[in-house]
mmCIF file of C-alpha atoms (C1' of nucleotides) in Angstrom:
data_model
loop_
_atom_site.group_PDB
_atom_site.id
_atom_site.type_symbol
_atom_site.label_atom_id
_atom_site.label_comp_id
_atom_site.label_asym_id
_atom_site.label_seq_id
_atom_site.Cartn_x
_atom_site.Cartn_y
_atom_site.Cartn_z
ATOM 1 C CA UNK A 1 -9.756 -11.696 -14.708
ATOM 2 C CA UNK A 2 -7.234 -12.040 -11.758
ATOM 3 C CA UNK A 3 -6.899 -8.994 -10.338
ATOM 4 C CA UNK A 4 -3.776 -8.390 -7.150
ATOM 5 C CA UNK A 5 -2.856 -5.483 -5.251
ATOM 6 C CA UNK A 6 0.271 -5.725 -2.898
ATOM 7 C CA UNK A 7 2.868 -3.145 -1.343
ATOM 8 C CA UNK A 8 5.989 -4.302 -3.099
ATOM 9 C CA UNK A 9 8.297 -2.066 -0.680
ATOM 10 C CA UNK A 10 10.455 -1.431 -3.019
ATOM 11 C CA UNK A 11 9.742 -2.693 -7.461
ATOM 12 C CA UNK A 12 14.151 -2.719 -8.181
ATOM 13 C CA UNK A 13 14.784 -4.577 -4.367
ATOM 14 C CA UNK A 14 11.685 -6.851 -5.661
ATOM 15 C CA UNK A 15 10.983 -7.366 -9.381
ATOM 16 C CA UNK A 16 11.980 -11.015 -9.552
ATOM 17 C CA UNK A 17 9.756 -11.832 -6.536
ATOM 18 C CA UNK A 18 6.861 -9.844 -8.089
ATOM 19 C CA UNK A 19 7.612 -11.340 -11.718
ATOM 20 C CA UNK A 20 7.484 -14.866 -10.639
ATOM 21 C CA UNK A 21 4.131 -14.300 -8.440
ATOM 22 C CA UNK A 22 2.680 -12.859 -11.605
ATOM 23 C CA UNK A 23 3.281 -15.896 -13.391
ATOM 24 C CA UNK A 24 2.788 -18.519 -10.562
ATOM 25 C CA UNK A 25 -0.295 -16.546 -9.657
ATOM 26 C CA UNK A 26 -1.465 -16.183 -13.063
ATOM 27 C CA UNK A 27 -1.985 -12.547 -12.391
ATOM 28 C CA UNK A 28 -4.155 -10.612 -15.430
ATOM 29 C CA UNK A 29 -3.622 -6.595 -13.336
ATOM 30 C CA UNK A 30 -0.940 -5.997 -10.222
ATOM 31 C CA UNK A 31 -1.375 -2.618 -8.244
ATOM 32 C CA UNK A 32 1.673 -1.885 -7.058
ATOM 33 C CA UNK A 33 2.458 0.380 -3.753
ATOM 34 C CA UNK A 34 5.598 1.738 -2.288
ATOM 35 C CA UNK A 35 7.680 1.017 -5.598
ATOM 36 C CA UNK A 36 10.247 3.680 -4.438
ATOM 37 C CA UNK A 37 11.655 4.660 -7.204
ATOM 38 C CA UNK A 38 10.676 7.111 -10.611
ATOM 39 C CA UNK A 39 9.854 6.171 -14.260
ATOM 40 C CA UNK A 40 12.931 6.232 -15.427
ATOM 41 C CA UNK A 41 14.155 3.705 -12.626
ATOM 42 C CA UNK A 42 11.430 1.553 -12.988
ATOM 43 C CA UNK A 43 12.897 -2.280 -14.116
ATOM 44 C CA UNK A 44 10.216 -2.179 -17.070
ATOM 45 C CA UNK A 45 11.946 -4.626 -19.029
ATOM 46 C CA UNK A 46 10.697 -8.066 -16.241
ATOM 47 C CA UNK A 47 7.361 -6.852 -16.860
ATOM 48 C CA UNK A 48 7.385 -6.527 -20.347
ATOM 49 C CA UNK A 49 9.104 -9.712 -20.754
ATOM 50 C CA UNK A 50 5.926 -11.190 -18.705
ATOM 51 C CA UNK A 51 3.818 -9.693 -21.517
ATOM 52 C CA UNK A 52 2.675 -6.783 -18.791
ATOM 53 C CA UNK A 53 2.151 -2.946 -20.136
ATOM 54 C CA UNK A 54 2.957 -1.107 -16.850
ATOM 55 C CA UNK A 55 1.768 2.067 -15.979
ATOM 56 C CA UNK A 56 4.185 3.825 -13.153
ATOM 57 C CA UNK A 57 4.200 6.692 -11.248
ATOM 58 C CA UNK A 58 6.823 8.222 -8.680
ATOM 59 C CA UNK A 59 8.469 11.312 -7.662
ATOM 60 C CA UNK A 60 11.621 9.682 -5.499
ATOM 61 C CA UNK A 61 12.041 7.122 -2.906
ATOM 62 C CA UNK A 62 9.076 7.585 -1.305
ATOM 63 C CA UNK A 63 5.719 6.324 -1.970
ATOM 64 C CA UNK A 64 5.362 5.842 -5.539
ATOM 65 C CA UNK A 65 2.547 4.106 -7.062
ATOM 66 C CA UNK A 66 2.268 1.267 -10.297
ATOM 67 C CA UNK A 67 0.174 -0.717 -12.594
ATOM 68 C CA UNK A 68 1.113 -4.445 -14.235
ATOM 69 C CA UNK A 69 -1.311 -5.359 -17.075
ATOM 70 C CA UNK A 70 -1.487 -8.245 -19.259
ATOM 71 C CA UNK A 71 -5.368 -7.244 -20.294
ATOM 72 C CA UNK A 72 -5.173 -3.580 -21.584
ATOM 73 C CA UNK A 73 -4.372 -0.444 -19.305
ATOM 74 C CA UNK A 74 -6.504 2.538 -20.830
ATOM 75 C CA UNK A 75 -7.130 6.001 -19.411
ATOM 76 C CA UNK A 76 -3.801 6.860 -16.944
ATOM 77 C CA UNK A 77 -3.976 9.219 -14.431
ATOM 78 C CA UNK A 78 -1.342 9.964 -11.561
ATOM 79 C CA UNK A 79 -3.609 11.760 -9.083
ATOM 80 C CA UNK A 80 -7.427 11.688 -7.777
ATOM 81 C CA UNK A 81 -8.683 15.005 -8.321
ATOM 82 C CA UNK A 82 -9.357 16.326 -4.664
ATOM 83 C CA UNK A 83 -6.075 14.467 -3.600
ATOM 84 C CA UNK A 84 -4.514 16.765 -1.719
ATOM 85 C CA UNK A 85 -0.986 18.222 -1.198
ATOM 86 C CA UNK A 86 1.882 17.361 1.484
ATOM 87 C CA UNK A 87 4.735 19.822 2.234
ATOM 88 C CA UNK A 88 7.334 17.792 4.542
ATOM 89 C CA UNK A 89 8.898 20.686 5.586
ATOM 90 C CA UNK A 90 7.429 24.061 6.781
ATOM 91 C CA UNK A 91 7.657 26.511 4.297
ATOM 92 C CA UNK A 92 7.965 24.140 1.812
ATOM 93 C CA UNK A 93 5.789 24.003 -1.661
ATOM 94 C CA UNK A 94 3.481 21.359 -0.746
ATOM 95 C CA UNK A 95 3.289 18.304 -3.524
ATOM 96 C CA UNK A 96 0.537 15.780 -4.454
ATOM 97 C CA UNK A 97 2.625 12.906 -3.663
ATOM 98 C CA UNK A 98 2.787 9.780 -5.890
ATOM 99 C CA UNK A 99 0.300 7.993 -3.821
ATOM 100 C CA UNK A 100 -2.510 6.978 -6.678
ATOM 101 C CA UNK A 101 -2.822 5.767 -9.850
ATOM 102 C CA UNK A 102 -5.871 5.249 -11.809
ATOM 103 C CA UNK A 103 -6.533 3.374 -15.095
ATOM 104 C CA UNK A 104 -8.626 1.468 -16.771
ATOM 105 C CA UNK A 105 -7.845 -2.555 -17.278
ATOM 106 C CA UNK A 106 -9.616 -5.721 -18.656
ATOM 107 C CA UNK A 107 -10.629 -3.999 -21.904
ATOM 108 C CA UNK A 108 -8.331 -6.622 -24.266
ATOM 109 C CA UNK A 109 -9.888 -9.345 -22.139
ATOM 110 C CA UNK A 110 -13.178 -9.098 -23.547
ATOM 111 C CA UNK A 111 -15.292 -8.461 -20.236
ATOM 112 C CA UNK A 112 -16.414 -5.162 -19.116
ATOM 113 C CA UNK A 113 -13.611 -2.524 -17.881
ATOM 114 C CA UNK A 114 -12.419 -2.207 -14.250
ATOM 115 C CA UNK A 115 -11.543 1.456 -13.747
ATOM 116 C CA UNK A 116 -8.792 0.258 -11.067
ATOM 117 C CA UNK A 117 -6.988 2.782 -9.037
ATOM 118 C CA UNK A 118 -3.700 1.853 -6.967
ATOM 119 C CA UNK A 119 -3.814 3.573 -3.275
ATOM 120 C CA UNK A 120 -0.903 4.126 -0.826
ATOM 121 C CA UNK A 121 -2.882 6.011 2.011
ATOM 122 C CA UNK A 122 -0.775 8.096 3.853
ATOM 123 C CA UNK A 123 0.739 6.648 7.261
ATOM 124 C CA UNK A 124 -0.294 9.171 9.638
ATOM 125 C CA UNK A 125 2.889 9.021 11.751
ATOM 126 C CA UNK A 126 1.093 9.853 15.411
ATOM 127 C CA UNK A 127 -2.474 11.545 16.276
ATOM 128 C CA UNK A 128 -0.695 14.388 16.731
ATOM 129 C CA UNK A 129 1.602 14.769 14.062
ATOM 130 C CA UNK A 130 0.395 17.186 10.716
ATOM 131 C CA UNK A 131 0.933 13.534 8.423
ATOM 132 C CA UNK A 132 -2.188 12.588 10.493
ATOM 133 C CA UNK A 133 -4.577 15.459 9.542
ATOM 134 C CA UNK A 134 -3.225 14.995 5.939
ATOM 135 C CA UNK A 135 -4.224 11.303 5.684
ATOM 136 C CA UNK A 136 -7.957 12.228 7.130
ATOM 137 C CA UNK A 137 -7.831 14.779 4.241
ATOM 138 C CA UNK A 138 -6.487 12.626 2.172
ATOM 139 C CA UNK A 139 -9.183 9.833 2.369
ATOM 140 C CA UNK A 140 -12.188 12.480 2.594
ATOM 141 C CA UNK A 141 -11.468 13.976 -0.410
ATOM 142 C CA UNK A 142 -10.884 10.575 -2.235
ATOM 143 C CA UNK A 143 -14.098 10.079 -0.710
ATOM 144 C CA UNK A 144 -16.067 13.022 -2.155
ATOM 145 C CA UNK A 145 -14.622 12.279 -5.817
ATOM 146 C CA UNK A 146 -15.690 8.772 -5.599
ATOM 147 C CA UNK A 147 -18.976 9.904 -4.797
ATOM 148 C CA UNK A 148 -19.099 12.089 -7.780
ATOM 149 C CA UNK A 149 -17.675 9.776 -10.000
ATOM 150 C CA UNK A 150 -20.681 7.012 -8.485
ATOM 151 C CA UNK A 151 -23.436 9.673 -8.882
ATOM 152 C CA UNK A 152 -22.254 10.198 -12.878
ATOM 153 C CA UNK A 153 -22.021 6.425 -13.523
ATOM 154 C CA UNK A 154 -23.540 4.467 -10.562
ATOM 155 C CA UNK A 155 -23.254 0.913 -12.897
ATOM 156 C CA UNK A 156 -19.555 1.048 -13.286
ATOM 157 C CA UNK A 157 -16.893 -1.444 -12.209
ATOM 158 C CA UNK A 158 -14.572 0.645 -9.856
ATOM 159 C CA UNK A 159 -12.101 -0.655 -7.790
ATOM 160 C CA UNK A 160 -9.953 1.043 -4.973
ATOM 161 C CA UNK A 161 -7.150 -1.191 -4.303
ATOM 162 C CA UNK A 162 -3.836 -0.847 -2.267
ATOM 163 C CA UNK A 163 -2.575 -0.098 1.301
ATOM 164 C CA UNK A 164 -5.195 2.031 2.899
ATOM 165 C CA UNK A 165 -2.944 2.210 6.369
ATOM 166 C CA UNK A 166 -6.282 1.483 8.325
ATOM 167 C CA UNK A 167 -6.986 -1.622 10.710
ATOM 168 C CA UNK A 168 -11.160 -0.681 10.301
ATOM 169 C CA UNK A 169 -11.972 -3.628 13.126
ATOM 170 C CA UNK A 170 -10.318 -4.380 16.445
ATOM 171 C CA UNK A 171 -9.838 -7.928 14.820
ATOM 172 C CA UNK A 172 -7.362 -6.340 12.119
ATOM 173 C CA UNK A 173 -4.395 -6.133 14.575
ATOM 174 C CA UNK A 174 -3.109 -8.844 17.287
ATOM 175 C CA UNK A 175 -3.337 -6.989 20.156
ATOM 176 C CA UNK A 176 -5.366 -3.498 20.141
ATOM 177 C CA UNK A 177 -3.419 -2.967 23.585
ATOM 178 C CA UNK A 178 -0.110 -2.304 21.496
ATOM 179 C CA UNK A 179 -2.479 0.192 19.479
ATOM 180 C CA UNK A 180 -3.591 1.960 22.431
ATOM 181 C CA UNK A 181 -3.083 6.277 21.233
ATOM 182 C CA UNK A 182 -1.318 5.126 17.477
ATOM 183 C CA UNK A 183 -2.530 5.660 14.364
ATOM 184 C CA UNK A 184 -4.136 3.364 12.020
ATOM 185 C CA UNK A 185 -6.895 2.223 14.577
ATOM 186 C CA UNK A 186 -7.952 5.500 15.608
ATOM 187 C CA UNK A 187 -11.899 6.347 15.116
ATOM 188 C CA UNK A 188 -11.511 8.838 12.594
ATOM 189 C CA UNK A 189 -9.140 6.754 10.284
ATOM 190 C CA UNK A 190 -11.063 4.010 11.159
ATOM 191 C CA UNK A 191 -15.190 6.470 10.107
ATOM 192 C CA UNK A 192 -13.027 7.655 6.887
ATOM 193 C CA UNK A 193 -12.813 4.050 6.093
ATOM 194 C CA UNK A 194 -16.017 3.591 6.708
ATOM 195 C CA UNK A 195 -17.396 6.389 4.339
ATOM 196 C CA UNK A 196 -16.386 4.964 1.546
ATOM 197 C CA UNK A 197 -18.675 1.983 2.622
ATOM 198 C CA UNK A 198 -21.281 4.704 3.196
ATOM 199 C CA UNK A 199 -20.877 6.272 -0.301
ATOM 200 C CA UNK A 200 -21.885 3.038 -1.793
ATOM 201 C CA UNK A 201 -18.433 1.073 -2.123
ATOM 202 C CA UNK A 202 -17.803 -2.628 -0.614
ATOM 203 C CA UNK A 203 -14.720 -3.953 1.037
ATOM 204 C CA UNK A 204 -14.103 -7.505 -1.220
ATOM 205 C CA UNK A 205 -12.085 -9.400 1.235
ATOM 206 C CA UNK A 206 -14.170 -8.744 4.651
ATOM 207 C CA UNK A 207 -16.126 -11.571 4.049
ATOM 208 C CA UNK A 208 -13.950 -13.770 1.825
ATOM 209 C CA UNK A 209 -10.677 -13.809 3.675
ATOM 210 C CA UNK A 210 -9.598 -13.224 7.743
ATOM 211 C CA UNK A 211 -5.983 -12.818 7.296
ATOM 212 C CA UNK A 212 -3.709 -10.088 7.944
ATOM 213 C CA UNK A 213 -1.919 -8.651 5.324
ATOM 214 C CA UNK A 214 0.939 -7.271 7.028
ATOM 215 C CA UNK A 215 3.411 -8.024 9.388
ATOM 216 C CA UNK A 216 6.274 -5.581 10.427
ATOM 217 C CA UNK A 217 9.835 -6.540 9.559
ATOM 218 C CA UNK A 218 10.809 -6.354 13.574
ATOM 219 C CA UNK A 219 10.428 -8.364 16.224
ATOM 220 C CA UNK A 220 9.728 -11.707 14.959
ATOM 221 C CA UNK A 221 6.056 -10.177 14.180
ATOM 222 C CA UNK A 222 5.715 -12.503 11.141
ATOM 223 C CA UNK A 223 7.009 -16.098 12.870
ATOM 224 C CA UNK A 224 4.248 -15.217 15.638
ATOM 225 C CA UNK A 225 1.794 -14.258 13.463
ATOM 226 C CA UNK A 226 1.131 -10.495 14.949
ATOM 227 C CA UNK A 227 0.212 -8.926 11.628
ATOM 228 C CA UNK A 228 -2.427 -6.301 10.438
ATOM 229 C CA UNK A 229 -5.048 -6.002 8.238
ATOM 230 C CA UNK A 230 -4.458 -2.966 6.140
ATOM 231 C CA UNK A 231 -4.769 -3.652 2.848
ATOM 232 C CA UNK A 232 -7.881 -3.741 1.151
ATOM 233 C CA UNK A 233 -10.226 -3.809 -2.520
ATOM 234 C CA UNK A 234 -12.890 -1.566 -1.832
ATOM 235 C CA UNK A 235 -15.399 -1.734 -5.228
ATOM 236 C CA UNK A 236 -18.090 -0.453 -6.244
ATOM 237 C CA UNK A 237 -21.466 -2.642 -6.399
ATOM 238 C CA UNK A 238 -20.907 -3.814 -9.949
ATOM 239 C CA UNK A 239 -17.502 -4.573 -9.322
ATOM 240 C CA UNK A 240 -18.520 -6.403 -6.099
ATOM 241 C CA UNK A 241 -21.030 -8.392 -7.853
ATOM 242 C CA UNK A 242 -18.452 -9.518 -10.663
ATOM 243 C CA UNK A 243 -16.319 -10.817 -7.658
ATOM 244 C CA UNK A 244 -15.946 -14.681 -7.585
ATOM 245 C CA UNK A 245 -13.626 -15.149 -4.816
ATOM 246 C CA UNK A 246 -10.592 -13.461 -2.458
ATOM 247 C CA UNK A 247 -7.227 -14.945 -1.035
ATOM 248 C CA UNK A 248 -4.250 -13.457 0.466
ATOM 249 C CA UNK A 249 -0.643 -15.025 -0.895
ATOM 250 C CA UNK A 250 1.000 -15.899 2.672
ATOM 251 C CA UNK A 251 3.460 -17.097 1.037
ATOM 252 C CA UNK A 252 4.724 -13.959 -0.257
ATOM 253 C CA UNK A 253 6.139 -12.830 3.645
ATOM 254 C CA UNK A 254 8.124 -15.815 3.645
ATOM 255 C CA UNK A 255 12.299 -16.218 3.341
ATOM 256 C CA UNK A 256 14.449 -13.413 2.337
ATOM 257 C CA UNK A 257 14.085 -10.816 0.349
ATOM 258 C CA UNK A 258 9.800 -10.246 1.080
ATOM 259 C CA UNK A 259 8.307 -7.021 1.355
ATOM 260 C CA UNK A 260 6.445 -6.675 4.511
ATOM 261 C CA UNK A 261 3.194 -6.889 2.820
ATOM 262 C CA UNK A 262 1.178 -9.888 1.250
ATOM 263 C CA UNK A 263 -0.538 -9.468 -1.983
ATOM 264 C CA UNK A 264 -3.956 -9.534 -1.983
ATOM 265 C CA UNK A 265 -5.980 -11.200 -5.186
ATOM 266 C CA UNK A 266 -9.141 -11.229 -6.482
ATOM 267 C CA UNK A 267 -11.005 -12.950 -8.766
ATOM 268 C CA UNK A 268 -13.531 -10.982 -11.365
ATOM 269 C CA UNK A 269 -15.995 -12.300 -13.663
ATOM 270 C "C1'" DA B 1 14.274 -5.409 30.792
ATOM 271 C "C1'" DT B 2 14.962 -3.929 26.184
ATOM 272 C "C1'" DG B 3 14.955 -4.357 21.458
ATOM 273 C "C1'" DG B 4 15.297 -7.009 17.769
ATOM 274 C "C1'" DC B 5 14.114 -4.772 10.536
ATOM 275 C "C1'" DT B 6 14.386 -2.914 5.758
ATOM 276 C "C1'" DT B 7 14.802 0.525 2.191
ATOM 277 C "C1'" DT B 8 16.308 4.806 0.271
ATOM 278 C "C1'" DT B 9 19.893 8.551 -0.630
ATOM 279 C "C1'" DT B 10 24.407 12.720 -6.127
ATOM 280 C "C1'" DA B 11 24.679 7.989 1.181
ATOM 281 C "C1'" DT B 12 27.992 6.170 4.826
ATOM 282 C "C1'" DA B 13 23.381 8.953 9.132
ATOM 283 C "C1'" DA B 14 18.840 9.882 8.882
ATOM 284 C "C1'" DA B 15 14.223 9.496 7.390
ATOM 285 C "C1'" DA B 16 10.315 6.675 6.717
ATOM 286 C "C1'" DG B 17 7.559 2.911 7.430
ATOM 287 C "C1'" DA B 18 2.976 1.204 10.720
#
DNA sequence: ATGGCTTTTTATAAAAGA
């Protein structure tokens, strides 16, 4: 089973870009982050087309959150339990914002199921700013569910995929100097990370692939290769060991019309 | 020396991204 996850910035801006990587790819599951749009704007009919069921869910143009399958897609739910609220105003009903999606895939394929969940990590913003506190949240209480989830069925095939907003080395970013007081290479983004690692999960593409997986739309960041690692497959030890090999599709940030992220693609047994 | 982009919106300026 082929297995991507990339930050499509955008599913209507993208969908022929994202079709035809699905089929040059030979893609089986596509997590999808950023798709910026709601159900009823998704551009279903590509995917269908492509023989994908897709599983989609978004509140507006922010965030929003999707899943391409070709090999079932079983078992749909639009939030992590813990996953906390965000109110962007003050005084304003806080909302769990379309920033997972969980479901089971790989069923029709005949191996054992991936319970896959599709992960936009909130940005953070600055160290100071309340989006920061709400992204530690955010990640410690994804961590304490996956812990439960681990403890009730420690042989499953789980997979956190998407845009976890984190550089976890120095190594993930060209230069930590630009970093120096931002977000996503702070130590307590950078421990929350890592506690998923403690609670038993492991990062696919640390040891299978070096590249950076994004690259910011300004200042020629892409042409000189000054990119960040950020997105990431975190799974669970029997989804680890069904893992055959890694790549990033560089590709993918090239010519007009690419979304600032790569995809990233595994291969499962 | 500085900034350079891209997407969205009952749009046409502002927010968000990282």
């Amino acid at each position: 089973m082929r297995l991507a996850t990339w930050n499509v910035n955008s599913v209507r801006t993208r969908v022929d870009r994202v079709t035809t990587f699905l089929e040059r790819e030979d893609v089986d599951v596509l997590a999808m982050q950023e798709t910026k749009c709601r159900p009823d704007q998704f551009p279903y009919a590509p995917f269908e087309a492509a023989g994908y069921q897709v599983a989609v869910h978004g509140l507006n143009q922010w965030n929003g959150v999707a899943i391409a399958s070709r090999v079932g897609l079983d078992d749909v739910r639009t939030h992590f339990p813990g996953q906390p609220a965000w109110a962007s105003q003050e005084g304003e009903e806080p909302v769990v914002e379309a920033r997972a999606l969980g479901a089971s895939v790989g069923a029709v394929a005949g191996t054992e199921p991936v319970r896959l969940w599709s992960l936009y990590v909130p940005n953070g913003r600055e160290l100071t700013h309340p989006h920061y506190t709400y992204k530690l949240d955010w990640m410690r209480a994804l961590t304490r569910d996956v812990t439960g989830w681990l403890s009730e069925d420690p042989g499953q095939s789980l997979a956190l995929v998407g845009d976890w907003n984190v550089a976890p080395l120095d190594e993930d970013v060209w230069d930590m100097a630009v970093f120096e007081g931002a977000t996503h290479v702070s130590e307590p983004e950078r421990a929350a990370f890592r506690a998923l690692a403690e609670a038993g999960m492991v990062e696919a593409t640390r040891e299978r692939v070096t590249n950076y997986t994004y690259w910011d739309y300004q200042r020629l960041r892409f042409p000189r290769n000054e990119g960040m690692r950020i997105d990431f497959v975190y799974g669970s030890p029997a989804f680890e060991a069904r893992v055959r090999s890694a790549a990033i599709d560089r590709d993918e940030r090239k010519g007009k019309g690419a979304s600032d992220h790569v995809p990233v693609i595994v291969e499962v047994a």
